[in-house]
CSV table of C-alpha atoms in Angstrom, one decimal:
chain,number,residue,atom,x,y,z
A,1,MET,CA,70.0,80.4,151.7
A,2,ASN,CA,71.5,83.3,154.0
A,3,ASP,CA,74.5,80.7,155.3
A,4,GLN,CA,77.3,83.3,154.0
A,5,PRO,CA,80.1,83.5,155.8
A,6,GLU,CA,80.6,85.9,158.1
A,7,THR,CA,84.0,87.6,156.7
A,8,GLY,CA,84.0,87.9,152.7
A,9,ILE,CA,87.4,86.3,152.7
A,10,THR,CA,88.0,86.3,148.8
A,11,PRO,CA,88.0,82.5,147.3
A,12,GLY,CA,92.1,81.7,147.9
A,13,GLY,CA,92.9,85.2,150.2
A,14,THR,CA,92.9,83.1,153.3
A,15,SER,CA,97.2,82.3,152.5
A,16,GLY,CA,99.0,83.9,149.9
A,17,ALA,CA,99.8,87.4,148.8
A,18,PHE,CA,96.5,89.3,149.8
A,19,ARG,CA,94.5,88.8,152.6
A,20,ASP,CA,91.1,91.1,152.2
A,21,VAL,CA,91.4,94.7,154.5
A,22,LEU,CA,89.0,94.1,157.3
A,23,SER,CA,87.6,97.8,159.1
A,24,LYS,CA,88.6,97.9,162.3
A,25,ASP,CA,84.3,96.8,163.2
A,26,HIS,CA,84.6,94.1,161.6
A,27,ALA,CA,83.9,91.5,164.4
A,28,ARG,CA,80.8,88.6,164.3
A,29,ARG,CA,77.7,90.8,164.4
A,30,GLY,CA,75.0,87.6,163.5
A,31,LYS,CA,72.9,87.7,161.2
A,32,PRO,CA,70.1,89.7,159.9
A,33,PRO,CA,67.0,88.4,160.2
A,34,LEU,CA,65.8,85.8,157.1
A,35,HIS,CA,63.4,87.5,154.1
A,36,PHE,CA,61.4,86.2,152.0
A,37,ALA,CA,64.6,87.0,149.2
A,38,ASP,CA,66.6,84.6,151.6
A,39,MET,CA,63.7,81.9,151.6
A,40,SER,CA,64.1,79.0,149.6
A,41,GLU,CA,60.6,78.1,148.4
A,42,GLU,CA,60.4,75.2,150.8
A,43,GLU,CA,61.0,77.2,153.2
A,44,ARG,CA,58.6,79.5,152.9
A,45,ILE,CA,56.6,77.3,151.8
A,46,GLY,CA,57.9,75.4,155.7
A,47,LYS,CA,57.3,79.3,157.2
A,48,ALA,CA,53.6,79.5,156.2
A,49,LYS,CA,53.4,76.4,157.3
A,50,GLU,CA,54.5,77.0,161.0
A,51,LEU,CA,52.1,79.9,160.8
A,52,GLY,CA,48.8,77.6,160.1
A,53,LEU,CA,49.1,78.9,156.3
A,54,PRO,CA,48.6,76.6,153.4
A,55,LYS,CA,51.1,76.3,150.3
A,56,PHE,CA,49.2,78.9,148.0
A,57,ARG,CA,49.3,81.5,150.4
A,58,VAL,CA,53.5,81.8,149.4
A,59,LYS,CA,51.8,82.5,146.1
A,60,GLN,CA,50.2,86.2,147.1
A,61,LEU,CA,53.1,86.7,149.2
A,62,ALA,CA,55.7,86.5,145.7
A,63,ASN,CA,53.5,88.1,144.2
A,64,HIS,CA,53.3,91.7,146.5
A,65,TYR,CA,57.1,91.3,146.4
A,66,TYR,CA,57.8,90.5,143.3
A,67,GLY,CA,55.3,91.9,141.0
A,68,HIS,CA,53.6,95.0,142.7
A,69,PHE,CA,57.4,95.5,145.6
A,70,ASP,CA,55.0,96.0,148.6
A,71,VAL,CA,56.1,93.9,151.3
A,72,ASN,CA,53.6,95.9,153.8
A,73,ALA,CA,51.5,93.3,154.8
A,74,GLU,CA,49.0,95.1,156.7
A,75,GLU,CA,47.1,96.3,154.1
A,76,PHE,CA,47.3,93.2,152.0
A,77,SER,CA,43.8,93.6,151.4
A,78,ASP,CA,43.6,89.5,150.2
A,79,PHE,CA,45.5,87.7,152.6
A,80,PRO,CA,43.6,87.3,156.0
A,81,ALA,CA,43.5,89.9,158.4
A,82,ALA,CA,44.3,87.8,161.4
A,83,ARG,CA,47.0,86.8,159.3
A,84,ARG,CA,48.6,89.8,157.6
A,85,SER,CA,50.7,90.3,160.8
A,86,ASP,CA,51.8,87.3,161.7
A,87,ALA,CA,53.0,87.4,157.7
A,88,ALA,CA,54.6,90.7,158.2
A,89,GLU,CA,57.1,89.5,161.3
A,90,ALA,CA,57.5,86.5,159.5
A,91,PHE,CA,58.3,87.0,155.9
A,92,PHE,CA,59.3,91.0,155.7
A,93,PRO,CA,61.8,91.9,158.4
A,94,GLU,CA,62.8,95.7,157.9
A,95,LEU,CA,66.3,95.2,156.9
A,96,ILE,CA,67.4,98.6,155.6
A,97,HIS,CA,66.5,101.3,157.0
A,98,GLU,CA,66.7,105.2,154.9
A,99,VAL,CA,68.9,107.7,157.1
A,100,THR,CA,69.7,110.3,154.0
A,101,ARG,CA,68.9,111.1,151.0
A,102,GLN,CA,70.5,113.7,148.4
A,103,VAL,CA,70.1,114.1,145.5
A,104,ALA,CA,71.9,115.9,141.9
A,105,ASP,CA,71.6,116.7,138.4
A,106,GLY,CA,68.5,118.4,139.1
A,107,GLY,CA,66.5,115.4,140.9
A,108,THR,CA,68.0,112.3,138.5
A,109,THR,CA,70.7,111.3,140.7
A,110,ILE,CA,69.8,109.3,144.2
A,111,LYS,CA,71.9,108.9,146.8
A,112,THR,CA,70.2,107.0,149.7
A,113,LEU,CA,72.3,105.9,153.3
A,114,TRP,CA,70.5,103.1,154.7
A,115,ARG,CA,71.3,102.0,157.7
A,116,LEU,CA,71.5,97.9,158.5
A,117,PHE,CA,70.3,96.0,161.5
A,118,ASP,CA,73.6,95.9,162.9
A,119,GLY,CA,74.1,99.6,162.6
A,120,SER,CA,76.1,99.3,159.4
A,121,LEU,CA,75.3,102.0,157.0
A,122,ILE,CA,75.8,100.7,153.0
A,123,GLU,CA,74.9,103.1,150.3
A,124,SER,CA,72.8,103.0,146.9
A,125,VAL,CA,72.7,105.7,144.1
A,126,LEU,CA,69.7,105.9,141.5
A,127,MET,CA,70.7,107.8,138.1
A,128,ARG,CA,68.0,108.7,136.0
A,129,TYR,CA,68.6,109.0,131.5
A,130,PRO,CA,66.8,110.0,129.5
A,131,THR,CA,66.7,106.2,127.9
A,132,ARG,CA,67.1,103.8,130.7
A,133,THR,CA,67.6,104.4,135.3
A,134,THR,CA,70.1,102.3,137.2
A,135,LEU,CA,70.9,102.0,140.6
A,136,CYS,CA,74.5,101.0,141.8
A,137,ILE,CA,74.4,98.7,144.1
A,138,SER,CA,76.0,97.7,147.7
A,139,SER,CA,77.3,93.9,148.6
A,140,GLN,CA,79.0,94.2,151.3
A,141,VAL,CA,79.4,96.4,154.5
A,142,GLY,CA,83.0,97.7,154.0
A,143,CYS,CA,85.6,96.3,151.2
A,144,GLY,CA,88.4,94.5,152.4
A,145,MET,CA,90.1,95.3,148.8
A,146,GLY,CA,92.3,97.8,149.8
A,147,CYS,CA,92.3,100.2,146.1
A,148,PRO,CA,93.9,103.2,147.2
A,149,PHE,CA,92.3,105.9,145.5
A,150,CYS,CA,88.4,104.6,146.5
A,151,ALA,CA,86.8,105.9,149.4
A,152,THR,CA,84.8,102.2,149.9
A,153,GLY,CA,89.3,100.6,150.2
A,154,GLN,CA,90.0,102.5,152.3
A,155,LEU,CA,87.1,101.7,154.2
A,156,GLY,CA,87.9,98.2,154.8
A,157,LEU,CA,85.6,95.1,154.9
A,158,THR,CA,82.8,95.0,157.8
A,159,ARG,CA,80.8,91.7,156.7
A,160,ASN,CA,79.6,90.3,154.4
A,161,MET,CA,75.1,91.3,153.1
A,162,SER,CA,72.5,88.7,153.4
A,163,ALA,CA,70.2,88.4,149.4
A,164,GLY,CA,68.1,89.5,151.2
A,165,GLU,CA,69.2,93.5,151.8
A,166,ILE,CA,70.3,93.7,148.8
A,167,VAL,CA,67.5,92.7,146.8
A,168,GLU,CA,65.4,94.7,148.8
A,169,GLN,CA,67.4,98.0,147.5
A,170,VAL,CA,66.7,97.0,144.5
A,171,ARG,CA,62.6,96.7,145.1
A,172,VAL,CA,62.6,100.9,147.0
A,173,ALA,CA,64.6,102.1,143.8
A,174,ALA,CA,61.7,100.4,141.5
A,175,LYS,CA,58.7,101.5,144.1
A,176,ALA,CA,60.9,105.0,144.0
A,177,MET,CA,60.6,104.5,140.0
A,178,ARG,CA,57.2,102.8,139.5
A,179,ASP,CA,56.2,105.0,141.7
A,180,GLY,CA,57.2,108.6,140.2
A,181,GLU,CA,59.5,109.5,143.3
A,182,VAL,CA,62.2,110.4,140.9
A,183,ALA,CA,62.5,113.5,138.9
A,184,GLY,CA,60.9,113.2,135.8
A,185,GLY,CA,57.6,111.2,136.4
A,186,SER,CA,56.8,107.8,136.6
A,187,GLY,CA,59.1,105.4,135.5
A,188,ARG,CA,60.5,101.6,134.7
A,189,LEU,CA,64.4,100.6,136.9
A,190,SER,CA,65.9,99.0,133.8
A,191,ASN,CA,69.6,98.6,134.9
A,192,ILE,CA,71.7,97.1,137.9
A,193,VAL,CA,75.3,97.4,138.5
A,194,PHE,CA,76.6,95.5,141.2
A,195,MET,CA,79.3,99.0,141.9
A,196,GLY,CA,78.3,100.2,145.3
A,197,MET,CA,80.6,98.8,148.4
A,198,GLY,CA,81.7,96.3,148.5
A,199,GLU,CA,83.9,93.3,146.3
A,200,PRO,CA,80.9,91.4,144.6
A,201,MET,CA,82.6,87.6,144.1
A,202,GLY,CA,84.2,88.3,147.6
A,203,ASN,CA,80.1,87.6,148.1
A,204,TYR,CA,80.0,85.6,145.7
A,205,LYS,CA,76.2,83.2,147.7
A,206,SER,CA,74.6,86.3,147.9
A,207,VAL,CA,75.1,89.0,144.9
A,208,LEU,CA,74.0,85.2,143.0
A,209,SER,CA,71.1,84.6,144.8
A,210,ALA,CA,70.1,88.6,144.2
A,211,VAL,CA,71.4,88.6,140.3
A,212,ARG,CA,68.7,85.4,140.3
A,213,GLN,CA,65.6,86.4,141.5
A,214,ILE,CA,66.4,90.6,140.0
A,215,SER,CA,66.2,89.1,136.6
A,216,SER,CA,63.7,86.2,136.9
A,217,MET,CA,60.3,86.9,135.7
A,218,PRO,CA,57.3,87.6,138.8
A,219,LEU,CA,56.2,85.7,140.3
A,220,GLU,CA,60.1,84.8,140.9
A,221,GLY,CA,61.8,87.5,140.6
A,222,PHE,CA,61.5,91.4,139.3
A,223,GLY,CA,61.9,90.8,135.1
A,224,ILE,CA,64.8,93.0,135.5
A,225,SER,CA,67.0,91.6,132.3
A,226,ALA,CA,70.3,89.5,133.3
A,227,ARG,CA,71.6,91.6,130.1
A,228,ASN,CA,71.0,94.5,131.8
A,229,ILE,CA,73.0,93.4,135.3
A,230,THR,CA,76.3,93.7,135.2
A,231,VAL,CA,78.6,92.3,138.0
A,232,SER,CA,81.7,94.2,139.2
A,233,THR,CA,85.3,93.0,140.4
A,234,VAL,CA,88.8,94.3,140.9
A,235,GLY,CA,89.7,90.6,138.9
A,236,VAL,CA,88.8,87.6,141.8
A,237,VAL,CA,89.4,84.8,139.5
A,238,PRO,CA,88.0,82.2,141.0
A,239,GLY,CA,84.6,84.0,140.8
A,240,ILE,CA,84.6,85.0,137.0
A,241,ARG,CA,85.3,81.5,136.6
A,242,LYS,CA,82.3,80.4,139.1
A,243,LEU,CA,80.1,83.1,137.2
A,244,ALA,CA,81.1,82.6,133.6
A,245,GLU,CA,80.0,78.0,135.0
A,246,GLU,CA,76.0,80.2,136.0
A,247,GLY,CA,74.9,80.6,132.0
A,248,ILE,CA,73.7,83.7,133.6
A,249,PRO,CA,73.8,86.7,130.4
A,250,VAL,CA,74.7,89.4,132.7
A,251,ARG,CA,77.7,91.5,131.8
A,252,LEU,CA,81.2,91.0,133.4
A,253,ALA,CA,82.8,94.5,134.3
A,254,VAL,CA,86.7,94.2,135.5
A,255,SER,CA,88.9,96.9,137.5
A,256,LEU,CA,91.2,97.2,136.0
A,257,HIS,CA,93.2,100.5,137.3
A,258,ALA,CA,96.5,99.5,135.3
A,259,PRO,CA,97.6,98.1,132.1
A,260,SER,CA,101.5,96.3,133.7
A,261,ASP,CA,101.7,94.5,137.0
A,262,GLU,CA,104.3,96.2,138.7
A,263,LEU,CA,101.4,99.6,138.4
A,264,ARG,CA,98.7,97.2,138.9
A,265,ASP,CA,100.4,96.2,142.5
A,266,GLU,CA,100.0,99.4,143.8
A,267,LEU,CA,96.3,100.9,142.3
A,268,VAL,CA,94.7,96.9,143.4
A,269,PRO,CA,96.8,94.9,146.3
A,270,MET,CA,94.0,92.4,144.9
A,271,ASN,CA,96.9,92.1,141.5
A,272,LYS,CA,99.3,90.7,144.1
A,273,ARG,CA,97.1,87.0,144.5
A,274,PHE,CA,96.4,87.2,141.3
A,275,ASN,CA,98.6,89.2,138.5
A,276,THR,CA,97.0,91.2,135.0
A,277,LYS,CA,97.7,87.8,132.7
A,278,GLN,CA,95.2,85.7,134.8
A,279,VAL,CA,92.6,88.0,135.4
A,280,LEU,CA,92.7,89.6,131.3
A,281,ASP,CA,92.7,85.6,131.0
A,282,ALA,CA,89.3,84.9,133.5
A,283,ALA,CA,87.6,87.9,131.6
A,284,HIS,CA,88.7,86.9,127.9
A,285,ASP,CA,87.1,82.8,128.8
A,286,TYR,CA,84.0,85.3,130.3
A,287,TYR,CA,82.9,86.7,126.9
A,288,LEU,CA,84.0,83.1,125.3
A,289,ALA,CA,81.1,81.5,127.6
A,290,SER,CA,78.6,84.2,127.8
A,291,LYS,CA,79.4,86.1,124.2
A,292,ARG,CA,78.8,89.8,126.7
A,293,ARG,CA,81.5,91.8,125.9
A,294,VAL,CA,83.3,92.3,129.4
A,295,SER,CA,83.9,96.4,130.5
A,296,ILE,CA,87.6,97.7,131.7
A,297,GLU,CA,86.9,99.5,134.1
A,298,TYR,CA,89.8,102.0,133.7
A,299,ALA,CA,90.5,104.6,136.8
A,300,LEU,CA,92.0,107.6,135.2
A,301,MET,CA,95.0,109.2,137.6
A,302,ARG,CA,96.7,112.3,136.7
A,303,GLY,CA,100.3,111.5,135.7
A,304,ILE,CA,99.6,108.1,137.2
A,305,ASN,CA,97.5,105.8,134.8
A,306,ASP,CA,96.7,108.2,132.4
A,307,GLN,CA,99.5,108.8,129.6
A,308,ALA,CA,100.2,107.3,126.4
A,309,GLU,CA,102.5,104.8,127.4
A,310,HIS,CA,99.4,103.3,129.6
A,311,ALA,CA,97.0,103.5,126.6
A,312,LYS,CA,98.7,101.9,124.4
A,313,LEU,CA,99.9,98.7,126.8
A,314,LEU,CA,97.0,98.5,127.3
A,315,ALA,CA,95.9,98.3,123.9
A,316,LYS,CA,98.0,96.0,123.1
A,317,ARG,CA,97.1,93.8,126.4
A,318,LEU,CA,92.9,93.9,124.6
A,319,ASN,CA,94.4,93.1,121.1
A,320,HIS,CA,96.6,90.2,122.3
A,321,TYR,CA,92.9,87.7,122.3
A,322,GLY,CA,93.0,88.6,118.9
A,323,ASP,CA,88.4,89.6,119.1
A,324,ASP,CA,86.4,92.8,119.2
A,325,TRP,CA,86.1,91.2,123.4
A,326,ALA,CA,86.3,94.3,125.6
A,327,HIS,CA,85.1,97.3,126.4
A,328,VAL,CA,87.4,100.3,127.6
A,329,ASN,CA,85.1,102.9,130.2
A,330,PRO,CA,88.1,105.5,131.1
A,331,ILE,CA,86.6,107.4,133.8
A,332,PRO,CA,87.4,110.6,135.0
A,333,LEU,CA,89.0,109.8,138.7
A,334,ASN,CA,86.2,111.1,141.2
A,335,PRO,CA,88.5,112.9,144.4
A,336,ILE,CA,88.5,111.7,147.4
A,337,GLU,CA,88.8,113.7,150.7
A,338,GLY,CA,92.5,114.3,151.6
A,339,SER,CA,93.7,111.9,149.0
A,340,LYS,CA,97.2,112.7,146.9
A,341,TRP,CA,94.9,110.8,143.3
A,342,THR,CA,93.5,113.5,141.6
A,343,ALA,CA,91.7,113.9,138.0
A,344,SER,CA,93.1,113.4,134.5
A,345,LYS,CA,94.1,116.9,132.9
A,346,PRO,CA,91.5,117.0,129.8
A,347,GLU,CA,93.9,116.6,127.2
A,348,ASP,CA,95.3,113.4,129.2
A,349,GLU,CA,92.1,112.2,128.8
A,350,ARG,CA,91.2,113.1,124.7
A,351,ARG,CA,94.6,111.5,124.2
A,352,PHE,CA,94.0,108.0,126.2
A,353,LEU,CA,90.8,107.3,124.3
A,354,GLU,CA,92.1,108.6,120.5
A,355,ILE,CA,95.2,105.7,121.7
A,356,LEU,CA,92.5,103.7,121.7
A,357,HIS,CA,89.7,103.9,119.3
A,358,ASN,CA,93.2,104.1,116.6
A,359,ALA,CA,94.3,99.7,118.1
A,360,GLY,CA,90.9,99.6,117.0
A,361,ILE,CA,89.2,99.7,121.2
A,362,THR,CA,86.1,100.2,122.1
A,363,ALA,CA,86.1,103.0,124.8
A,364,THR,CA,83.9,105.8,126.3
A,365,LEU,CA,84.9,107.8,128.7
A,366,ARG,CA,82.8,107.6,131.6
A,367,ASP,CA,79.9,110.2,133.0
A,368,THR,CA,80.7,110.9,136.2
A,369,ARG,CA,76.7,111.6,137.9
A,370,GLY,CA,76.4,112.3,141.1
A,371,GLN,CA,80.4,113.9,142.3
A,372,ASP,CA,78.8,116.7,143.9
A,373,ILE,CA,76.8,114.3,146.6
A,374,ASP,CA,79.9,111.5,147.3
A,375,GLY,CA,77.9,109.2,144.5
A,376,ALA,CA,79.6,108.7,142.2
A,377,CYS,CA,82.7,105.8,141.2
A,378,GLY,CA,84.6,105.3,144.2
A,379,GLN,CA,83.2,107.6,146.1
A,380,LEU,CA,81.1,105.9,148.3
A,381,ALA,CA,82.0,105.8,152.1
A,382,ALA,CA,78.3,105.9,153.8
A,383,LYS,CA,79.4,108.5,156.3
A,384,GLU,CA,76.9,110.2,158.3
A,385,ARG,CA,75.7,113.6,157.1
A,386,ASP,CA,73.4,116.3,159.3
């Protein structure tokens, strides 16, 4: 389960009109330590056997990990004291180490900077709302999609993350919620969005493994409903089609950002490989297969893609499919340092939404949580701060 490719080259990305944008740090760094969350059941049993442990001990470890969010094997009272250290080393190596934690929105938004085994840095953002708690997680170190208005996209791709590195972000957040570390007291992590750093479809195998572990019931996962998991993509069509075949009812989010190929070629370089028609066709097919409405993410940029003509064309493109299959999330652009791209005027945002609504398109302006700590959409850049 840990043999994902060293690069995040997207399917078909080794030739043609688009190549992943690689960071200057991109290199073969070796694989992360093998973790419990990276192993199949057979691999876990085999590892236990190497340590002289019977099969049932694996179930105990799974109960601690998925049921109690616990990796401190030295304190597993139901485990042989003489074997706790061996179990900790073999199954629970530290994959993500907290570097800094920034808090916003009265303590209900927490952005954490994590250091990985090779020194790479990633971020996750935990957001508590009145009726749900959402964790935005990263699936790659950096991102190779190169969207010019996105801080993560400017980093380039360093490497894919292992399933364990992805799942650990969820475990730590679930534990923090249970233990009352987030403003509002003890609670439950309810929603997961793959909208942090990276293009999830560029690391498909690890992302799918993580989705299965997040959504399966203990002792195989954390028991967060698949219907409360969102997987985003800039439009990697083979990944969308592959996900549709998995039969897992996660929500698909497509970062469209422009209704025409001419404009989207500039805003989303991947469009040169998979154009708007291919992306929307695949997204609609996902809706037909999953019976779940697709989220269309659309960052509103002043004078670029936020005018009435853009809203009308977007509505026309979506209504072409003839059913209420998409939910549009216009997102007020979160400015990044040194960028020429700026947020839309409030009156243009209102007009954009009005045009979509009048065309029968469901649309909701996205809440921009964590903007003051660079934790909002498009702002994650994994910078160390004093």
